[in-house]
PDB file of C-alpha atoms in Angstrom:
ATOM      1  CA  MET A 227      26.087  -9.426  21.082  1.00  0.00           C
ATOM      2  CA  GLU A 228      27.067 -10.382  17.327  1.00  0.00           C
ATOM      3  CA  ARG A 229      27.692  -8.927  14.062  1.00  0.00           C
ATOM      4  CA  TYR A 230      25.450  -8.433  11.347  1.00  0.00           C
ATOM      5  CA  LYS A 231      25.591  -7.578   7.883  1.00  0.00           C
ATOM      6  CA  PHE A 232      23.121  -5.377   5.701  1.00  0.00           C
ATOM      7  CA  THR A 233      23.199  -5.349   2.214  1.00  0.00           C
ATOM      8  CA  PHE A 234      20.352  -3.397   0.536  1.00  0.00           C
ATOM      9  CA  ALA A 235      18.924  -3.451  -2.374  1.00  0.00           C
ATOM     10  CA  ASP A 236      21.444  -0.965  -4.540  1.00  0.00           C
ATOM     11  CA  GLY A 237      24.469  -3.072  -2.994  1.00  0.00           C
ATOM     12  CA  SER A 238      25.923  -1.216  -0.336  1.00  0.00           C
ATOM     13  CA  SER A 239      26.101  -2.678   2.559  1.00  0.00           C
ATOM     14  CA  ASN A 240      26.384  -1.991   6.782  1.00  0.00           C
ATOM     15  CA  ASP A 241      28.020  -3.952   9.639  1.00  0.00           C
ATOM     16  CA  GLU A 242      26.446  -3.842  12.336  1.00  0.00           C
ATOM     17  CA  PHE A 243      25.801  -5.453  16.499  1.00  0.00           C
ATOM     18  CA  PHE A 244      23.410  -6.157  17.783  1.00  0.00           C
ATOM     19  CA  GLU A 245      21.416  -8.984  20.773  1.00  0.00           C
ATOM     20  CA  SER A 246      19.550 -11.823  18.189  1.00  0.00           C
ATOM     21  CA  ASP A 247      18.730 -12.158  14.078  1.00  0.00           C
ATOM     22  CA  ASN A 248      15.016 -10.202  14.880  1.00  0.00           C
ATOM     23  CA  GLU A 249      16.648  -7.418  16.543  1.00  0.00           C
ATOM     24  CA  ALA A 250      19.188  -6.362  13.431  1.00  0.00           C
ATOM     25  CA  ILE A 251      15.747  -7.673  10.967  1.00  0.00           C
ATOM     26  CA  VAL A 252      14.194  -4.663  12.469  1.00  0.00           C
ATOM     27  CA  ALA A 253      16.846  -2.540  13.102  1.00  0.00           C
ATOM     28  CA  ALA A 254      17.631  -3.304   8.879  1.00  0.00           C
ATOM     29  CA  THR A 255      13.938  -2.825   7.597  1.00  0.00           C
ATOM     30  CA  ALA A 256      13.505   0.973   9.635  1.00  0.00           C
ATOM     31  CA  ALA A 257      17.105   1.592   7.082  1.00  0.00           C
ATOM     32  CA  ASN A 258      15.153   0.750   4.854  1.00  0.00           C
ATOM     33  CA  GLY A 259      12.316   2.930   5.185  1.00  0.00           C
ATOM     34  CA  GLY A 260      10.334   0.302   6.628  1.00  0.00           C
ATOM     35  CA  ARG A 261      10.914  -2.349   4.362  1.00  0.00           C
ATOM     36  CA  SER A 262      12.935  -5.378   3.844  1.00  0.00           C
ATOM     37  CA  TRP A 263      12.261  -5.924   0.127  1.00  0.00           C
ATOM     38  CA  GLY A 264      15.867  -5.609  -1.084  1.00  0.00           C
ATOM     39  CA  LEU A 265      17.495  -6.889   1.988  1.00  0.00           C
ATOM     40  CA  HIS A 266      19.475  -8.896   3.010  1.00  0.00           C
ATOM     41  CA  VAL A 267      20.573  -9.980   6.916  1.00  0.00           C
ATOM     42  CA  GLN A 268      23.517 -12.143   7.121  1.00  0.00           C
ATOM     43  CA  ARG A 269      25.234 -12.411  11.484  1.00  0.00           C
ATOM     44  CA  TYR A 270      28.856 -13.509  11.380  1.00  0.00           C
ATOM     45  CA  ASP A 271      29.799 -16.666  12.834  1.00  0.00           C
ATOM     46  CA  HIS A 272      32.796 -17.030  15.640  1.00  0.00           C
ATOM     47  CA  ARG A 273      35.311 -17.706  12.170  1.00  0.00           C
ATOM     48  CA  GLY A 274      33.693 -14.605  10.719  1.00  0.00           C
ATOM     49  CA  ALA A 275      31.805 -16.396   7.732  1.00  0.00           C
ATOM     50  CA  LEU A 276      27.920 -14.793   7.318  1.00  0.00           C
ATOM     51  CA  LEU A 277      25.514 -17.325   8.065  1.00  0.00           C
ATOM     52  CA  PRO A 278      22.104 -17.142   6.674  1.00  0.00           C
ATOM     53  CA  THR A 279      19.305 -15.319   9.258  1.00  0.00           C
ATOM     54  CA  LYS A 280      15.455 -16.303   9.041  1.00  0.00           C
ATOM     55  CA  LEU A 281      15.032 -12.867   6.622  1.00  0.00           C
ATOM     56  CA  PRO A 282      15.397 -14.452   3.217  1.00  0.00           C
ATOM     57  CA  PRO A 283      17.471 -13.272   0.832  1.00  0.00           C
ATOM     58  CA  GLY A 284      15.774  -9.809  -0.855  1.00  0.00           C
ATOM     59  CA  GLY A 285      13.479  -9.750   2.256  1.00  0.00           C
ATOM     60  CA  HIS A 286       9.580 -10.153   2.016  1.00  0.00           C
ATOM     61  CA  ARG A 287       7.215  -8.129  -0.039  1.00  0.00           C
ATOM     62  CA  GLY A 288       5.069  -6.260   2.307  1.00  0.00           C
ATOM     63  CA  THR A 289       6.515  -6.338   5.202  1.00  0.00           C
ATOM     64  CA  TRP A 290       5.839  -4.388   8.709  1.00  0.00           C
ATOM     65  CA  CYS A 291       8.371  -2.079  10.423  1.00  0.00           C
ATOM     66  CA  PRO A 292       7.247  -1.289  14.099  1.00  0.00           C
ATOM     67  CA  LYS A 293      10.110   0.306  15.006  1.00  0.00           C
ATOM     68  CA  ILE A 294       8.765   3.604  12.741  1.00  0.00           C
ATOM     69  CA  GLY A 295       5.422   2.932  13.362  1.00  0.00           C
ATOM     70  CA  MET A 296       3.785   2.567   9.479  1.00  0.00           C
ATOM     71  CA  PRO A 297       3.656  -0.399   6.625  1.00  0.00           C
ATOM     72  CA  SER A 298       5.447  -0.651   3.881  1.00  0.00           C
ATOM     73  CA  PRO A 299       3.350   0.677   0.825  1.00  0.00           C
ATOM     74  CA  ALA A 300       2.421  -3.083  -0.068  1.00  0.00           C
ATOM     75  CA  LEU A 301       0.429  -3.225   3.436  1.00  0.00           C
ATOM     76  CA  VAL A 302      -1.876   0.101   2.563  1.00  0.00           C
ATOM     77  CA  PRO A 303      -5.407  -0.745   0.803  1.00  0.00           C
ATOM     78  CA  GLU A 304      -5.343   0.769  -1.978  1.00  0.00           C
ATOM     79  CA  SER A 305      -9.185   2.422  -0.415  1.00  0.00           C
ATOM     80  CA  ALA A 306      -7.252   4.142   1.412  1.00  0.00           C
ATOM     81  CA  VAL A 307      -4.831   6.178  -1.213  1.00  0.00           C
ATOM     82  CA  ASP A 308      -5.713   9.508  -1.676  1.00  0.00           C
ATOM     83  CA  PRO A 309      -6.599   9.627  -5.646  1.00  0.00           C
ATOM     84  CA  ALA A 310      -5.380  12.743  -5.914  1.00  0.00           C
ATOM     85  CA  SER A 311      -2.857  11.716  -5.483  1.00  0.00           C
ATOM     86  CA  LYS A 312      -1.824   9.180  -7.942  1.00  0.00           C
ATOM     87  CA  PRO A 313      -1.223  10.077 -11.740  1.00  0.00           C
TER      88      PRO A 313
END
């Protein structure tokens, strides 16, 4: 297992252990409400230095998180939004 650091858009961070970059990215996305926007996921190497993962700093817009079973709002078509819920 490898140690990963999640940094969220609000500046808070968390260290956790995962088997792979993919597993860490999915967990961080789920912890961020199913969106990767604003996330920075890094892996610690054997010396304690932080290495980038394949999730770019700040995440992606419109990613899907299968762990929580729902798309981010960027993936939901406008027609699927309830017109009564709009201001």
